[in-house]
Amino acid sequence: MPIDPNIALGAELPSGEFAWTPSEVQLYHLGLGAGGRWTDPAELRYVDDRAPQVLPTFATVAPTFHDTEPPKVQFPGIDIDLAKVVHGHQEIEVHRPIPAAGKATITRRITELWDKGSAAVVVQEHTITGSDGEPLWTARSSIFAKGEGGFGGERGPSTKAELPDRAPDFDVTTPTLPQQALLYRMCGDRNPLHSDPEFARAAGFPNPILHGLCTYGIVCKTATDTVLDSDASRVTGFRARFAGVLYPGETIRTRIWRTDGELIISATVADRADAPVLADVSLRFT
């Protein structure tokens, strides 16, 4: 059985140490398309050589930035074929602005395991502590594993956030590059779903798709640039549910509703009649 809930649920995963420098931060931001406004001082803060500002979504790649092998979905009580897995949701809570360079320790555990019948949902929580012993960020994410349900677990919650019943305060389009996935994979996500046409077709897609976490970072940057004057230090949290696919070269439409301390966001594919790509998107800020 690929999933044994008695072993998997609550399992502590291997901890570890990692470090990053301004070069990794710059490359991550370039992987999101930073630098398009190449003479804008606010834009150039993302790629400063010595002290680039850091989007909180950098947290999704920092611990695995230098990985060169495709990821494996193998945990205590869980062994799933990578081709069956898609990202379910991602949430980052930053406890203080992420520095441009640093060292940290990561601890990980499986916090939730849901049986959807035709699929399984596995939720992880990562806690990152800086070299000074103080918390830096907490990351929570889920994966959706097709065909891996039926192990006898609870179905779990089914929640959907409603968008405000009014016109958005901001409506922005952001083009992606045809080579966007090939750039972004240099940040440590070498899943062949995003680079190998044959692998993508075997997984049910006509072509490689853009990393969900790349779209996630692009939308966070778009909202930060549009509403927060490109000041990444004001972002305290960002979450989204992965609702559809984006192909490299397509354009993201980001609609933003501003409320007190929070941005409610919808991200769709402008090229395909606003097909959903990210849903239940929330950016918290100061």
Coordinates of C-alpha atoms in Angstrom, one line a residue:
M1 CA 0.0 0.0 0.0
P2 CA 1.6 3.3 -1.1
I3 CA 0.0 5.1 2.0
D4 CA -0.2 3.8 5.5
P5 CA -1.9 6.5 7.6
N6 CA -0.9 4.9 10.9
I7 CA 2.7 5.6 10.0
A8 CA 2.4 8.7 7.9
L9 CA 0.2 11.0 10.0
G10 CA 2.2 13.1 12.4
A11 CA 5.5 11.6 11.1
E12 CA 8.6 13.8 11.7
L13 CA 10.6 14.1 8.5
P14 CA 14.4 14.5 8.4
S15 CA 15.6 18.0 9.6
G16 CA 18.5 19.7 8.0
E17 CA 20.6 22.9 7.6
F18 CA 20.8 25.1 4.6
A19 CA 22.2 28.5 3.6
W20 CA 21.6 31.1 0.9
T21 CA 23.4 34.2 -0.5
P22 CA 22.3 37.2 -2.6
S23 CA 23.0 35.2 -5.8
E24 CA 20.3 32.6 -5.0
V25 CA 17.9 35.4 -4.2
Q26 CA 18.7 37.2 -7.4
L27 CA 18.3 34.0 -9.5
Y28 CA 15.0 33.2 -7.8
H29 CA 13.6 36.7 -8.6
L30 CA 14.9 36.4 -12.2
G31 CA 13.1 33.1 -12.4
L32 CA 9.9 34.9 -11.6
G33 CA 10.5 37.5 -14.3
A34 CA 12.1 40.2 -12.2
G35 CA 14.0 42.8 -14.1
G36 CA 11.4 43.5 -16.7
R37 CA 11.4 47.1 -15.7
W38 CA 15.2 47.2 -16.0
T39 CA 15.7 50.9 -15.3
D40 CA 13.1 51.2 -12.4
P41 CA 14.9 51.6 -9.0
A42 CA 12.1 49.8 -7.3
E43 CA 12.4 46.8 -9.6
L44 CA 16.1 46.7 -9.3
R45 CA 15.9 46.1 -5.6
Y46 CA 15.0 42.5 -6.4
V47 CA 18.4 42.0 -8.1
D48 CA 20.8 44.1 -6.1
D49 CA 24.2 42.4 -5.9
R50 CA 24.8 42.9 -2.2
A51 CA 21.4 43.2 -0.4
P52 CA 18.5 42.3 -2.7
Q53 CA 15.1 42.5 -1.0
V54 CA 13.6 39.1 -0.6
L55 CA 10.1 38.1 -1.6
P56 CA 8.6 35.8 1.1
T57 CA 7.9 33.2 -1.6
F58 CA 11.7 32.6 -1.8
A59 CA 11.0 30.5 1.3
T60 CA 9.5 27.8 -1.0
V61 CA 12.9 27.2 -2.7
A62 CA 15.5 28.2 -0.2
P63 CA 16.0 24.8 1.5
T64 CA 16.3 22.9 -1.8
F65 CA 17.8 25.5 -4.0
H66 CA 20.8 23.5 -5.0
D67 CA 19.0 20.2 -5.6
T68 CA 19.6 18.8 -9.1
E69 CA 17.6 15.6 -8.9
P70 CA 13.9 15.3 -9.4
P71 CA 12.0 15.3 -6.1
K72 CA 10.7 12.0 -4.6
V73 CA 7.4 11.6 -2.8
Q74 CA 8.7 9.1 -0.3
F75 CA 8.0 9.7 3.4
P76 CA 7.3 7.4 6.3
G77 CA 4.2 5.5 5.3
I78 CA 4.1 7.2 1.9
D79 CA 5.6 6.1 -1.5
I80 CA 3.9 7.8 -4.5
D81 CA 4.9 8.0 -8.2
L82 CA 5.9 11.6 -8.9
A83 CA 3.8 11.6 -12.1
K84 CA 0.6 11.2 -10.0
V85 CA 1.3 14.3 -7.9
V86 CA 0.2 17.9 -8.2
H87 CA 0.6 20.7 -5.8
G88 CA -2.6 21.4 -3.8
H89 CA -1.9 24.6 -1.8
Q90 CA 1.0 26.6 -0.4
E91 CA 1.2 29.0 2.5
I92 CA 4.1 31.0 3.8
E93 CA 4.1 32.9 7.1
V94 CA 7.2 35.1 7.6
H95 CA 8.0 36.0 11.2
R96 CA 10.4 38.7 10.1
P97 CA 11.7 39.9 6.7
I98 CA 13.9 37.2 5.1
P99 CA 17.5 38.4 4.9
A100 CA 19.5 38.5 1.7
A101 CA 21.9 36.0 3.0
G102 CA 21.7 33.6 5.9
K103 CA 21.8 30.1 7.5
A104 CA 18.9 28.2 8.9
T105 CA 17.6 24.9 10.2
I106 CA 14.5 23.2 8.9
T107 CA 12.2 20.8 10.7
R108 CA 9.4 19.1 8.9
R109 CA 6.4 16.9 9.7
I110 CA 3.2 15.6 8.1
T111 CA 0.3 17.3 9.8
E112 CA -2.7 16.1 7.8
L113 CA -3.6 13.2 5.6
W114 CA -7.0 13.1 3.8
D115 CA -8.6 10.4 1.8
K116 CA -10.6 11.9 -1.1
G117 CA -11.5 8.5 -2.5
S118 CA -9.9 8.9 -6.0
A119 CA -7.0 10.7 -4.5
A120 CA -5.0 11.4 -1.4
V121 CA -4.0 14.8 0.1
V122 CA -0.8 15.0 2.1
V123 CA -0.1 18.2 4.2
Q124 CA 3.3 19.1 5.4
E125 CA 4.5 21.9 7.8
H126 CA 8.0 23.2 7.7
T127 CA 9.5 25.4 10.4
I128 CA 12.6 27.4 9.7
T129 CA 14.8 28.8 12.4
G130 CA 17.6 31.2 11.8
S131 CA 21.2 30.7 13.0
D132 CA 20.3 33.1 15.8
G133 CA 17.8 30.6 17.2
E134 CA 14.8 32.8 16.3
P135 CA 12.0 31.7 13.9
L136 CA 12.2 32.9 10.3
W137 CA 9.2 31.5 8.6
T138 CA 6.7 28.7 8.6
A139 CA 5.6 27.0 5.4
R140 CA 2.5 24.7 5.0
S141 CA 1.8 22.9 1.8
S142 CA -0.3 20.0 0.4
I143 CA 0.1 17.6 -2.5
F144 CA -2.8 16.0 -4.3
A145 CA -1.9 12.4 -5.4
K146 CA -4.2 11.0 -8.1
G147 CA -5.3 7.4 -7.6
E148 CA -3.8 7.1 -4.1
G149 CA -7.0 7.4 -2.1
G150 CA -9.1 4.6 -0.6
F151 CA -6.7 4.0 2.3
G152 CA -9.6 4.4 4.9
G153 CA -8.8 8.0 6.1
E154 CA -11.2 10.9 6.7
R155 CA -12.2 12.9 3.6
G156 CA -11.1 16.2 5.2
P157 CA -12.4 19.8 4.9
S158 CA -13.6 21.3 1.6
T159 CA -13.5 25.1 1.8
K160 CA -13.6 27.7 -0.9
A161 CA -13.1 31.4 -0.3
E162 CA -15.5 33.8 -2.1
L163 CA -14.2 36.8 -3.9
P164 CA -15.6 40.2 -2.9
D165 CA -18.9 41.2 -4.7
R166 CA -17.5 44.3 -6.3
A167 CA -15.0 45.3 -9.0
P168 CA -11.4 44.7 -8.1
D169 CA -9.3 47.6 -7.0
F170 CA -6.5 46.5 -9.4
D171 CA -6.5 44.4 -12.5
V172 CA -3.1 43.5 -13.8
T173 CA -1.7 41.3 -16.6
T174 CA 1.7 39.7 -16.4
P175 CA 3.2 37.9 -19.4
T176 CA 5.5 34.9 -18.8
L177 CA 8.3 33.8 -21.0
P178 CA 8.3 30.7 -23.2
Q179 CA 11.5 29.6 -21.3
Q180 CA 10.0 30.6 -17.9
A181 CA 9.9 27.0 -16.5
L182 CA 13.5 26.3 -17.7
L183 CA 14.7 29.4 -15.8
Y184 CA 12.7 28.6 -12.7
R185 CA 13.9 25.0 -12.5
M186 CA 17.4 26.4 -11.8
C187 CA 16.0 27.2 -8.3
G188 CA 16.1 23.5 -7.4
D189 CA 12.8 22.1 -8.7
R190 CA 13.9 19.7 -11.4
N191 CA 10.5 17.9 -11.8
P192 CA 10.6 16.8 -15.5
L193 CA 6.9 17.7 -15.7
H194 CA 8.1 21.3 -16.3
S195 CA 10.8 20.5 -18.9
D196 CA 10.4 17.1 -20.5
P197 CA 7.6 17.0 -23.2
E198 CA 7.3 13.2 -23.1
F199 CA 7.1 13.1 -19.3
A200 CA 4.4 15.9 -19.4
R201 CA 2.3 14.0 -22.0
A202 CA 2.6 10.8 -19.9
A203 CA 1.2 12.8 -17.0
G204 CA -1.8 13.9 -19.1
F205 CA -0.6 17.4 -20.4
P206 CA 0.0 18.3 -24.0
N207 CA 3.3 20.2 -23.1
P208 CA 5.4 20.9 -20.0
I209 CA 3.6 23.2 -17.6
L210 CA 4.9 26.1 -15.5
H211 CA 5.7 25.2 -11.9
G212 CA 2.8 26.1 -9.7
L213 CA 5.3 27.7 -7.3
C214 CA 6.6 29.9 -10.1
T215 CA 3.1 31.2 -10.7
Y216 CA 2.7 31.5 -7.0
G217 CA 5.8 33.7 -6.8
I218 CA 4.9 35.8 -9.9
V219 CA 1.4 36.6 -8.4
C220 CA 3.0 37.5 -5.1
K221 CA 5.4 39.8 -6.8
T222 CA 2.7 41.3 -9.0
A223 CA 0.6 42.2 -5.9
T224 CA 3.6 43.5 -4.0
D225 CA 4.6 45.8 -6.9
T226 CA 1.1 46.9 -7.6
V227 CA -0.2 47.6 -4.1
L228 CA 2.8 47.8 -1.8
D229 CA 5.2 50.0 -3.8
S230 CA 7.4 47.0 -4.5
D231 CA 8.3 46.7 -0.8
A232 CA 8.6 43.0 -0.1
S233 CA 9.3 43.6 3.6
R234 CA 5.7 44.6 4.1
V235 CA 4.4 41.1 3.2
T236 CA 3.9 38.9 6.2
G237 CA 2.1 36.0 4.6
F238 CA 1.0 34.6 1.3
R239 CA -1.3 31.6 0.6
A240 CA -2.9 30.1 -2.5
R241 CA -4.7 27.0 -3.8
F242 CA -3.4 25.7 -7.1
A243 CA -6.6 25.6 -9.3
G244 CA -5.3 25.1 -12.8
V245 CA -2.3 25.0 -15.1
L246 CA -0.3 27.7 -16.8
Y247 CA 1.8 27.0 -19.8
P248 CA 5.1 29.0 -20.3
G249 CA 4.5 32.0 -22.5
E250 CA 0.9 32.5 -21.3
T251 CA -0.2 35.7 -19.5
I252 CA -1.5 35.8 -16.0
R253 CA -4.4 38.1 -15.1
T254 CA -4.2 39.1 -11.4
R255 CA -7.3 40.8 -9.9
I256 CA -6.8 42.3 -6.5
W257 CA -9.2 43.5 -3.8
R258 CA -7.7 45.5 -1.0
T259 CA -9.0 45.2 2.6
D260 CA -7.5 46.1 6.0
G261 CA -4.2 44.3 6.2
E262 CA -5.0 41.8 3.4
L263 CA -5.2 41.5 -0.3
I264 CA -7.7 39.1 -1.8
I265 CA -6.5 37.9 -5.2
S266 CA -7.7 35.9 -8.2
A267 CA -5.2 34.7 -10.7
T268 CA -6.4 33.4 -14.1
V269 CA -5.0 32.7 -17.6
A270 CA -5.7 35.7 -19.8
D271 CA -5.0 33.7 -22.9
R272 CA -7.7 31.0 -22.1
A273 CA -10.8 33.0 -21.2
D274 CA -9.6 33.5 -17.7
A275 CA -9.2 29.9 -16.8
P276 CA -8.3 29.6 -13.1
V277 CA -4.7 29.1 -12.2
L278 CA -4.6 30.2 -8.5
A279 CA -7.6 30.4 -6.2
D280 CA -8.2 31.3 -2.6
V281 CA -5.3 33.7 -2.8
S282 CA -4.5 35.9 0.2
L283 CA -1.6 38.3 0.9
R284 CA -1.2 39.7 4.4
F285 CA 0.8 42.8 4.8
T286 CA 1.7 45.6 7.3

